[in-house]
CSV table of C-alpha atoms and ligand atoms in Angstrom, one decimal:
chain,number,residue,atom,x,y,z
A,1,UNK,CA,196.2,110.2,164.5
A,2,UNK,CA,196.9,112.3,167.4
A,3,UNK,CA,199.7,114.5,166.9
A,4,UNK,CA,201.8,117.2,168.9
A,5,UNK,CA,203.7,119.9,167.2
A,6,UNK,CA,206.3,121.8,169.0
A,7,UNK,CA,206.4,125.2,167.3
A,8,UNK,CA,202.8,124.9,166.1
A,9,UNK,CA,202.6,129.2,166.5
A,10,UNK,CA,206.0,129.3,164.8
A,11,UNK,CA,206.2,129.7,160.8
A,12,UNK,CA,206.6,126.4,159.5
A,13,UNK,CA,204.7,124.6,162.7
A,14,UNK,CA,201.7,127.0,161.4
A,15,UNK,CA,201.7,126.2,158.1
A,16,UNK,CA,202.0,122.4,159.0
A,17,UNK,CA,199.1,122.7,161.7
A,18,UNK,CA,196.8,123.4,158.5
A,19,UNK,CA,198.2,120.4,156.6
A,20,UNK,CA,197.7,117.8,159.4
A,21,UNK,CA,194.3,119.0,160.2
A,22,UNK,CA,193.2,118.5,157.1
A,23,UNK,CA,194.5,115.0,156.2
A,24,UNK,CA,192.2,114.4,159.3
A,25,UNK,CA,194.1,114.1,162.5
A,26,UNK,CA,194.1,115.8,165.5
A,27,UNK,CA,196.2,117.9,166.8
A,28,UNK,CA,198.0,119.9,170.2
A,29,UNK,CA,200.4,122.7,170.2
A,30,UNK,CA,203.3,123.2,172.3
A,31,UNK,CA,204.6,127.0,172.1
A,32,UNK,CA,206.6,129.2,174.4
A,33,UNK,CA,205.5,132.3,172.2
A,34,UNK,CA,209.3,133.0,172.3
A,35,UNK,CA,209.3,133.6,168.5
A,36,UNK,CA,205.8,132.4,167.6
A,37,UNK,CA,202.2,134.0,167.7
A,38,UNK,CA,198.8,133.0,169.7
A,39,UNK,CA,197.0,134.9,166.2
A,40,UNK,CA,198.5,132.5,163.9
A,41,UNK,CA,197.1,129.3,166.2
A,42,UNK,CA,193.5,131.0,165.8
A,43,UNK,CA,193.9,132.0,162.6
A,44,UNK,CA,194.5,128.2,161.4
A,45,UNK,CA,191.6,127.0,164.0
A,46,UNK,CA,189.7,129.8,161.0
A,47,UNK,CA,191.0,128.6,158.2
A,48,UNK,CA,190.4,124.9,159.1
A,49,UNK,CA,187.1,125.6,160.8
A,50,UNK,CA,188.5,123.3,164.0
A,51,UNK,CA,189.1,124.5,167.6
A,52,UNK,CA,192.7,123.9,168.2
A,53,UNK,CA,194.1,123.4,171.5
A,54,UNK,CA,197.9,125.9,172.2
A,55,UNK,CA,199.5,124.6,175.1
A,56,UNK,CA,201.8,127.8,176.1
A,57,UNK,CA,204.8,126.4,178.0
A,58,UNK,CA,208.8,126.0,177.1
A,59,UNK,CA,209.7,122.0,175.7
A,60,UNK,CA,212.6,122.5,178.1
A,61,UNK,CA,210.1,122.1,181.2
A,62,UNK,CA,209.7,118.1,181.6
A,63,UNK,CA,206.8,118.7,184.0
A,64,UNK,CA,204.7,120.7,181.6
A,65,UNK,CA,205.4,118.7,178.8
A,66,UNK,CA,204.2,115.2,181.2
A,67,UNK,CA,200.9,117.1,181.8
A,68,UNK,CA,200.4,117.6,177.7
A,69,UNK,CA,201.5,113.8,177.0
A,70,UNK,CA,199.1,112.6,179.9
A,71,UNK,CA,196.2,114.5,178.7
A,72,UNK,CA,196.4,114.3,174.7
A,73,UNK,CA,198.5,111.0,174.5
A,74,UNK,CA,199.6,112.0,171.3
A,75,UNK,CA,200.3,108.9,168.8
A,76,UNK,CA,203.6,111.0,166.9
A,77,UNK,CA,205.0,114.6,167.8
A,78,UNK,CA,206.5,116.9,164.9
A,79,UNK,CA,209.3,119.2,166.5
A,80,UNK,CA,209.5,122.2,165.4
A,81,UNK,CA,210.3,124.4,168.8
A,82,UNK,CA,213.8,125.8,168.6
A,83,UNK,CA,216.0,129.0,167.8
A,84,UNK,CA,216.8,129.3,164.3
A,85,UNK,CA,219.2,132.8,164.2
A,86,UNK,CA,222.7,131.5,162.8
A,87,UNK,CA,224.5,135.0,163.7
A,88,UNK,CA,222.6,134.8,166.9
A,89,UNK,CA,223.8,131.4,168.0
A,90,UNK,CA,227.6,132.6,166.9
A,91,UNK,CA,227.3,135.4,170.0
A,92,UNK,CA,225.1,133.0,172.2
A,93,UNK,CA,225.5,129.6,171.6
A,94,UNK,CA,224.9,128.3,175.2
A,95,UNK,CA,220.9,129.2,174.4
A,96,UNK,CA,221.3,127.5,171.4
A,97,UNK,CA,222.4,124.1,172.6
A,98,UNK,CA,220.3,124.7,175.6
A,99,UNK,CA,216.7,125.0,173.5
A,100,UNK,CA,217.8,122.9,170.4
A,101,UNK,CA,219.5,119.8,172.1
A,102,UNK,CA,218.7,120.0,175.6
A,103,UNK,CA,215.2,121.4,174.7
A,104,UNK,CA,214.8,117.6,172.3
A,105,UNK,CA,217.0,115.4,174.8
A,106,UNK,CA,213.5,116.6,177.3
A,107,UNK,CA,211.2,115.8,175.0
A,108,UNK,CA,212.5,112.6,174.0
A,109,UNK,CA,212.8,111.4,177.5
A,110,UNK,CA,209.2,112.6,178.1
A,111,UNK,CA,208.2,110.8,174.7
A,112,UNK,CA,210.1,107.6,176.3
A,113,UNK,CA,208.1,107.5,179.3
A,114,UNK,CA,204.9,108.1,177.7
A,115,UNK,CA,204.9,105.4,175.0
A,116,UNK,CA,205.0,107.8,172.2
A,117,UNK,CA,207.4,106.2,169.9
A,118,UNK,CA,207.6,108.5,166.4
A,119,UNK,CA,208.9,112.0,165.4
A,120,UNK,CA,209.6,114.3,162.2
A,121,UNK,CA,212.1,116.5,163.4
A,122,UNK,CA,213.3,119.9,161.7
A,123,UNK,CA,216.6,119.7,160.3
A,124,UNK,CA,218.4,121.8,158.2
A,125,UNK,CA,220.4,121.8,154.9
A,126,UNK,CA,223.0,124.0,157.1
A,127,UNK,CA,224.3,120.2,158.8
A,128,UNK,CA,225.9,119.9,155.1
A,129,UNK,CA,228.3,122.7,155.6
A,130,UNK,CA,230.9,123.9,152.7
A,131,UNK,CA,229.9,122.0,149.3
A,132,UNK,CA,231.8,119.0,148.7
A,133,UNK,CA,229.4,118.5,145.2
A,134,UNK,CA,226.7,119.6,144.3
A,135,UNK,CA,223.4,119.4,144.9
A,136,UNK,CA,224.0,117.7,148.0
A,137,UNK,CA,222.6,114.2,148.8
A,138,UNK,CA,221.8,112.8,152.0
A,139,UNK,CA,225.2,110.8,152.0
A,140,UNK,CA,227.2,114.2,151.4
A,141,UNK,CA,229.6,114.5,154.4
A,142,UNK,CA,228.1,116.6,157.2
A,143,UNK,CA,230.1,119.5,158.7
A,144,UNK,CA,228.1,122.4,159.7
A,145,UNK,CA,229.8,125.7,160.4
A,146,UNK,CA,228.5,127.6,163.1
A,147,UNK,CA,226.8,126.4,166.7
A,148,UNK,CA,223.4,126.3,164.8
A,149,UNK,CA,224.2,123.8,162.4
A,150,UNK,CA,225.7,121.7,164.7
A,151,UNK,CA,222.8,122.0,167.5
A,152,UNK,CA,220.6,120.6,164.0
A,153,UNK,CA,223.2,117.7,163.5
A,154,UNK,CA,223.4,117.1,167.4
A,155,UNK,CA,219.6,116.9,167.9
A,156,UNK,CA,220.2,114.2,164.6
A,157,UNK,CA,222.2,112.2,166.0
A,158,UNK,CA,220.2,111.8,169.1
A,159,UNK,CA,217.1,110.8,167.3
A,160,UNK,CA,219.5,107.6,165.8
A,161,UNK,CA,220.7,107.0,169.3
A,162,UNK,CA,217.1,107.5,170.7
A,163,UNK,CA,215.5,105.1,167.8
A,164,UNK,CA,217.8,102.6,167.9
A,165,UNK,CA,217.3,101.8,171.6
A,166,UNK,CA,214.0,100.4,170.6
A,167,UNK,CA,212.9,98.6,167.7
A,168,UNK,CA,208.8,100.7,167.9
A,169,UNK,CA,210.4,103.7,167.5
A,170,UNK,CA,211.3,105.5,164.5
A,171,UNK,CA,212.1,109.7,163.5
A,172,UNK,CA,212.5,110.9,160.6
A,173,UNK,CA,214.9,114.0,160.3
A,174,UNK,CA,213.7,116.3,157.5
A,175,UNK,CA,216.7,118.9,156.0
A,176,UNK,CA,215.0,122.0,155.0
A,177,UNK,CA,216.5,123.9,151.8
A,178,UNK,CA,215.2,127.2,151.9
A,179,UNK,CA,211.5,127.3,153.1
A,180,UNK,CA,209.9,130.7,151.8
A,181,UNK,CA,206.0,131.9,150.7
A,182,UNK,CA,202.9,131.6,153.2
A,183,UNK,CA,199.7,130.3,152.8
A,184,UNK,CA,197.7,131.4,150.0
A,185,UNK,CA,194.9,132.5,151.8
A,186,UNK,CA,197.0,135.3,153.6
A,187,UNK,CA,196.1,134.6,157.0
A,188,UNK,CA,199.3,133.3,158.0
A,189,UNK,CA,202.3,133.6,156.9
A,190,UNK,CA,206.7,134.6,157.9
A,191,UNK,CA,206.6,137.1,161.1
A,192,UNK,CA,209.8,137.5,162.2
A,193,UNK,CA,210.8,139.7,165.0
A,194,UNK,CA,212.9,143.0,164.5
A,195,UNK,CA,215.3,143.1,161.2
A,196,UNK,CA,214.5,139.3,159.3
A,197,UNK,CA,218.0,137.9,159.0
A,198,UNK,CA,216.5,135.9,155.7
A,199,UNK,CA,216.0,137.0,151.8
A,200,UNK,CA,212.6,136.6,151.2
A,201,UNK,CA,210.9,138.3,154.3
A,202,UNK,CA,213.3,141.0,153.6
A,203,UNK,CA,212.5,141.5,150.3
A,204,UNK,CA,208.6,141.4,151.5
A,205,UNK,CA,209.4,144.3,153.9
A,206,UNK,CA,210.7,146.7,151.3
A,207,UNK,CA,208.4,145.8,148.8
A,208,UNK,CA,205.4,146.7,151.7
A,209,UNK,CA,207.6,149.5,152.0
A,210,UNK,CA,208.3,149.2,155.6
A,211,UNK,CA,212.3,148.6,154.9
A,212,UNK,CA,213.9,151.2,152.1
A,213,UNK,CA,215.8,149.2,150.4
A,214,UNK,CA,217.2,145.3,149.5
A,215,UNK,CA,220.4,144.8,150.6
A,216,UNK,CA,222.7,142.1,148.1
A,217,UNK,CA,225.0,140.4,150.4
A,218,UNK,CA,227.8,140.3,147.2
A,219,UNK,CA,227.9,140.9,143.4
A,220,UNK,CA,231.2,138.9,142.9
A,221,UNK,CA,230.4,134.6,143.2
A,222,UNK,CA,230.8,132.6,141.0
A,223,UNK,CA,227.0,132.3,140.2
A,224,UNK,CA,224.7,133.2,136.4
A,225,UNK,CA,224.5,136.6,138.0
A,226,UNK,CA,226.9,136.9,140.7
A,227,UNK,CA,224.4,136.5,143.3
A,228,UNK,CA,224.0,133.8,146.0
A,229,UNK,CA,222.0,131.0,144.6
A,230,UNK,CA,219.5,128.9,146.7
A,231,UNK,CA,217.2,126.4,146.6
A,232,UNK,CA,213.9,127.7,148.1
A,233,UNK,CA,210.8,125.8,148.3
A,234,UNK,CA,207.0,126.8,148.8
A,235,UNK,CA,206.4,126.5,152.8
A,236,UNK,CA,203.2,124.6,151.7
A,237,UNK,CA,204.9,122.0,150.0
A,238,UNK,CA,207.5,122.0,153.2
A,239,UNK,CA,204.4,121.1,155.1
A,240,UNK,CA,203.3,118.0,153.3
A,241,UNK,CA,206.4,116.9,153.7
A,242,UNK,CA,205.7,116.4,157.2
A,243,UNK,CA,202.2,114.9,156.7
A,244,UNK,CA,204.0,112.6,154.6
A,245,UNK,CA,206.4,111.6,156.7
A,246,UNK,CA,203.8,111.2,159.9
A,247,UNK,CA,202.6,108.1,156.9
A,248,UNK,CA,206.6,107.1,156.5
A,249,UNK,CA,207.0,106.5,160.0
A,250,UNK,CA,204.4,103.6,160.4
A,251,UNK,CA,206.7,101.3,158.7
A,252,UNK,CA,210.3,102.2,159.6
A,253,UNK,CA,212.5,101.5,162.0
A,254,UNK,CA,215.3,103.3,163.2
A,255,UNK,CA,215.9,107.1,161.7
A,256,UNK,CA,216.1,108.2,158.6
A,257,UNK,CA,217.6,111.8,157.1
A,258,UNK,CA,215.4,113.2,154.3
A,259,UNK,CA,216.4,116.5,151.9
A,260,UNK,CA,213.1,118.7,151.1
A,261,UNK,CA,214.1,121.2,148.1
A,262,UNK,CA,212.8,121.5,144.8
A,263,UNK,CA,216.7,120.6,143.1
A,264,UNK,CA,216.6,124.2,141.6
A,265,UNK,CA,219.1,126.9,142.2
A,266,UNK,CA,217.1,130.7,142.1
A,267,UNK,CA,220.0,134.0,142.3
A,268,UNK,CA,218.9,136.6,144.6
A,269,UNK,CA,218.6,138.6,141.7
A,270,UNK,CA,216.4,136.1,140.4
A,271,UNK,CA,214.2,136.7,143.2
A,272,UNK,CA,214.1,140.2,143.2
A,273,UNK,CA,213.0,139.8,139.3
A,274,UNK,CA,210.4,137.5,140.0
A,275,UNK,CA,208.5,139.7,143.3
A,276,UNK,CA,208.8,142.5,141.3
A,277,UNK,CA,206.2,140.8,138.6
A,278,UNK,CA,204.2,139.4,142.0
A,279,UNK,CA,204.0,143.0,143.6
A,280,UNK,CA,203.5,144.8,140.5
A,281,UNK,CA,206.4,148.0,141.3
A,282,UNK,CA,210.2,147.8,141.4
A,283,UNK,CA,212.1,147.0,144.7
A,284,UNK,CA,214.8,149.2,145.6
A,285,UNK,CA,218.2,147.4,145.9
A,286,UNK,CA,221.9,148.2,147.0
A,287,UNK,CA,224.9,145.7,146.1
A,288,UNK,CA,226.9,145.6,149.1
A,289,UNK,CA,229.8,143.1,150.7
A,290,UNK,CA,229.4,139.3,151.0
A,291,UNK,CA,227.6,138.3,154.3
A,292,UNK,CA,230.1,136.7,156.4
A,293,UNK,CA,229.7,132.9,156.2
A,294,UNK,CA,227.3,132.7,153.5
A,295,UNK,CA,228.3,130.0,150.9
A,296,UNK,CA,227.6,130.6,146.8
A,297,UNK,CA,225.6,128.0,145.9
A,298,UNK,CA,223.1,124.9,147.3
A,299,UNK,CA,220.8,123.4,146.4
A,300,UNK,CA,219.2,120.2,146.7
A,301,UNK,CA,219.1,116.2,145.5
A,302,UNK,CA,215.2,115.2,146.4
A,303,UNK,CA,215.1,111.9,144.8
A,304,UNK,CA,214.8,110.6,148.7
A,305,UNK,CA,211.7,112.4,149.5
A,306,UNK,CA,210.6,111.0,146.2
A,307,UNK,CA,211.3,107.7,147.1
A,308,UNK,CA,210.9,107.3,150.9
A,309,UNK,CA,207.7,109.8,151.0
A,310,UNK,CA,206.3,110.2,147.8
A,311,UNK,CA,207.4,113.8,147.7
A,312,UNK,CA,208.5,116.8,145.2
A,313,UNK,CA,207.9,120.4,145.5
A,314,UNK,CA,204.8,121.4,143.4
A,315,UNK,CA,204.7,124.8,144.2
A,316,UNK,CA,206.8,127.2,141.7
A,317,UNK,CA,208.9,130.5,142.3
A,318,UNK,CA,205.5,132.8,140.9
A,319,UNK,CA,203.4,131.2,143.4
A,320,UNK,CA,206.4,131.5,146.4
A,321,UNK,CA,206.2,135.4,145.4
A,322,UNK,CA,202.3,135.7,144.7
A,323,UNK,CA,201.9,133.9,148.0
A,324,UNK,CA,204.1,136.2,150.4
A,325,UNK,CA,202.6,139.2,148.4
A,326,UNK,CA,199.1,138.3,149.6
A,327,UNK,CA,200.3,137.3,153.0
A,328,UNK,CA,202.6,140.4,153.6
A,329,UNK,CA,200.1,143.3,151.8
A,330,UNK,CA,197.5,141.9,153.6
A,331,UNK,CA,199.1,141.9,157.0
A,332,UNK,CA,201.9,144.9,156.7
A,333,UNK,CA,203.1,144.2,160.4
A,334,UNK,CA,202.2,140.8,161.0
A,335,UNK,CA,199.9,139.5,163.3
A,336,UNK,CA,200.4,142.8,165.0
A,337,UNK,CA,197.1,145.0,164.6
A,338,UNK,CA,197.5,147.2,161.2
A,339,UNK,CA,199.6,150.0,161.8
A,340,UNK,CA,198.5,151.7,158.5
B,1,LIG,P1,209.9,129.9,164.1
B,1,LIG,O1,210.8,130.7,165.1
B,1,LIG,O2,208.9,130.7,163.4
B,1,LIG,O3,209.2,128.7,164.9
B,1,LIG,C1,209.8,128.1,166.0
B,1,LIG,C2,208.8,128.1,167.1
B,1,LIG,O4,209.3,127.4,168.3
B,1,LIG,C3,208.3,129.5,167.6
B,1,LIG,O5,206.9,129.6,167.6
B,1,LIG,C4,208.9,129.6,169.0
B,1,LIG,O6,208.1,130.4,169.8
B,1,LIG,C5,208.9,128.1,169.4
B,1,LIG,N1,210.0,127.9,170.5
B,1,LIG,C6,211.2,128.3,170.5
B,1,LIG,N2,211.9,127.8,171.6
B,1,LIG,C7,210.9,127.1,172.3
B,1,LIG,C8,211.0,126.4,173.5
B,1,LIG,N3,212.1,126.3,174.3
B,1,LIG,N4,209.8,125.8,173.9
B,1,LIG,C9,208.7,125.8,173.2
B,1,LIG,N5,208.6,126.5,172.0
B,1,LIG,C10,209.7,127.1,171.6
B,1,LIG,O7,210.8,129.2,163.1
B,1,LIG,P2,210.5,128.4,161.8
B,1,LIG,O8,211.1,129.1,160.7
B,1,LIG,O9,209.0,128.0,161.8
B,1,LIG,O10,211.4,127.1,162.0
B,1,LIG,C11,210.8,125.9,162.6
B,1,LIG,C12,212.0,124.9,162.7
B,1,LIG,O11,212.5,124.6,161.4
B,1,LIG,C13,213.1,125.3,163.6
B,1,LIG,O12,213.6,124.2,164.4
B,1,LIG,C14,214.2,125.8,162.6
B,1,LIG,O13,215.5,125.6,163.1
B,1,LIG,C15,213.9,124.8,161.5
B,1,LIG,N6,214.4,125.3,160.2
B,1,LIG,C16,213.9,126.5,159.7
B,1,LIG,C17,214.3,126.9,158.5
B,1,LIG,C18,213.8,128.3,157.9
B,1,LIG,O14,214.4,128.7,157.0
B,1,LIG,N7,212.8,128.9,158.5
B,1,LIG,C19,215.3,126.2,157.7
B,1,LIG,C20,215.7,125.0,158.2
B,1,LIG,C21,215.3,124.5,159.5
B,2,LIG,C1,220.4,131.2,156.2
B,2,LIG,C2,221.3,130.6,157.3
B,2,LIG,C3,221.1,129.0,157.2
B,2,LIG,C4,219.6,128.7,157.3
B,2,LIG,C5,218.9,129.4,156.2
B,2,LIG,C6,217.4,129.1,156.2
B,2,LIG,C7,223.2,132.1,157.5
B,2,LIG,C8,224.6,132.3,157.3
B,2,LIG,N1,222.7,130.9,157.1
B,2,LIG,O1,221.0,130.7,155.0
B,2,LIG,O2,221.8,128.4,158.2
B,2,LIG,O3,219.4,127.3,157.2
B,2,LIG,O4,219.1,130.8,156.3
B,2,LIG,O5,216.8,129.7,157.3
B,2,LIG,O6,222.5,133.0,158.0
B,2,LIG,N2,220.6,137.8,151.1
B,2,LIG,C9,220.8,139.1,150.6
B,2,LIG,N3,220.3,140.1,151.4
B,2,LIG,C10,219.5,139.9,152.5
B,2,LIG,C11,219.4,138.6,153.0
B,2,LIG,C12,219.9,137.6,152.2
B,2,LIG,O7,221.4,139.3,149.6
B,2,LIG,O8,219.1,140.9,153.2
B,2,LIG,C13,221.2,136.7,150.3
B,2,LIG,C14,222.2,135.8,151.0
B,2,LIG,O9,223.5,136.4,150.9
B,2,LIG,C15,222.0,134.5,150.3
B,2,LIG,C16,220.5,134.5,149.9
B,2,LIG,O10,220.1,135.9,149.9
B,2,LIG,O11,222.7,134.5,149.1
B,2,LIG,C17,219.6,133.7,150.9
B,2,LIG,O12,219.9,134.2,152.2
B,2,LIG,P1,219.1,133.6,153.4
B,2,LIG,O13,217.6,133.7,153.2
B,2,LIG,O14,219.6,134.3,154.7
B,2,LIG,O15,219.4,132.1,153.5
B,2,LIG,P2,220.8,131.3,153.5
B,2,LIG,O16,221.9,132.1,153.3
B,2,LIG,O17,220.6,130.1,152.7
């Protein structure tokens, strides 16, 4: 099939690129370069040995997108493209409802006109909000706390207005838990830009030794260890999901919500423990106050993915650690040229 991938220079969209190419299709990227890299595009053409094609324009532009869709007719799009900073969107959430849900109301009009009729969208665990239960299913109530989450639920609820107006079309709306590790090959991998808000790139910094110190947002919830406690899940299992789900959409109608997590809780401590065996020295940490708006505890019910997609997470916490360890001692600053 012929697919397009918002975000294909992004993180996840890289990691997915590899997946789809090889289960054999083809596929376009559509990047603004706002938070992804040109390197990681060539370094999966590398790794895959195919010559992909990085279409460098902004989703929000409906004529650039038309040129793309007239060219490459693609067949199904994943959507990737979108800002991702909770504590950003808090201080600017006009650009957040600007990229996320205007950014997706453009595409799907362009998708409309063009006769492209299925999507896998990037959702997020964050639509669930404060725990009602745990782990949360996909029938858990959704309430998302800050402009983020609800650009995530918005972009949702679109994609059932969007399908429902016509019975070829079908999305799929996949709710990330917490996608961490890179490809084990250590060509590509997480590059954030500036201070990562996130655990696991953090940890990877001061580990590399390019941050002092770990930073535990609270000793003090009511977790094993009193640590926050997550449910992350290899970013190369994340990506099959996807593949997966490109297979789902042939033979549904309408839209459909889908948790990807592996069901497992893991402590930040935890974490620390188990990339300190990965890395092979001690990371240097500092208990400090709770991050503000940061819940205990989540983690995930994937019996769906099981059951709609054939899906559960393979990938275990040593190979999440090993992984980033490769990726992140190999490339101490990224795609950026080797400062050291
Ligand atoms: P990322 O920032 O690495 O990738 C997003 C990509 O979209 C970037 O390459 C960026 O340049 C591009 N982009 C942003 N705005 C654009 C625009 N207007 N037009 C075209 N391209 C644009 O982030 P990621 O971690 O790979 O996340 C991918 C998606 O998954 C996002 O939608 C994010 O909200 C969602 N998600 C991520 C996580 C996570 O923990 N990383 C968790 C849940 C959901
Ligand atoms: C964050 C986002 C969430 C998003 C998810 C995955 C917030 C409030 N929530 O959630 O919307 O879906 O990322 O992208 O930002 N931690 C530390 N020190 C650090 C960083 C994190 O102790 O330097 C702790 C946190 O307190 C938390 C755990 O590590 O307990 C995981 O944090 P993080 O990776 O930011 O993910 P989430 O909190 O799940």
């Amino acid at each position: 099939m012929k697919i397009l991938i918002t975000g294909g220079a992004g993180y996840i969209g890289s990691h997915t690129l590899v997946e789809v190419i090889k289960a054999g299709h083809q596929a376009v990227v559509v990047d603004s370069l706002v938070n992804g890299h040109t390197e990681a595009v060539e370094r999966v053409s590398k790794l895959t040995g195919s010559d992909i094609h990085l279409a460098v324009g902004d989703i929000r532009d409906k004529s650039f997108l038309e040129s793309i869709f007239t060219e490459f007719a693609p067949e199904a799009v994943i959507h990737f493209a979108g800002l991702k900073a909770v504590g950003e969107s808090v201080e600017n959430p006009m650009a957040y409802y600007d990229v996320n849900v205007n950014g997706s109301r453009v595409l799907l009009e362009v998708m409309q006109s063009q006769n492209c009729h299925r999507i896998v969208f990037s959702s997020s665990a964050t639509v669930y909000g404060e725990p009602q239960y745990l782990p949360y299913d996909e029938n858990h109530p959704v309430a998302p706390i800050n402009p983020y989450g609800r650009t995530k639920l918005m972009v949702e609820q679109m994609l059932g207005d969007w399908s429902a107006a016509d019975p070829e079309r079908s999305a799929i709306s996949l709710r990330y838990f917490n996608p961490v590790g890179a490809h084990p090959s250590g060509l590509i991998g997480e590059d954030p830009r500036g201070r990562p808000n996130n655990l696991m790139p953090f940890i990877a910094q001061v580990a590399v030794g390019t941050s002092s110190e770990l930073q535990i947002f609270g000793g003090d919830y009511d977790t094993r260890d009193g640590t926050g406690e997550r449910d992350y899940l290899h970013v190369v299992d994340l990506a099959k999901a996807h593949v997966l789900s490109l297979n789902a959409l042939a033979d549904q109608e309408g839209h459909d919500v889908i948790n990807i997590g592996t069901g497992h809780g893991v402590t930040v401590k935890e974490m620390v423990k188990a990339f300190e065996i990965a890395c092979a020295h001690s990371i240097n940490t500092r208990t400090v106050a709770r991050r503000a708006g940061d819940l205990p505890c989540f983690f995930a019910n994937s019996e769906r993915a099981q059951a709609r997609l054939g899906w559960a997470a393979k990938l275990s916490l040593t190979d999440m650690c090993r992984d980033t360890w490769t990726w992140q001692s190999q490339n101490p600053s990224g795609y950026k040229a080797r400062e050291y």
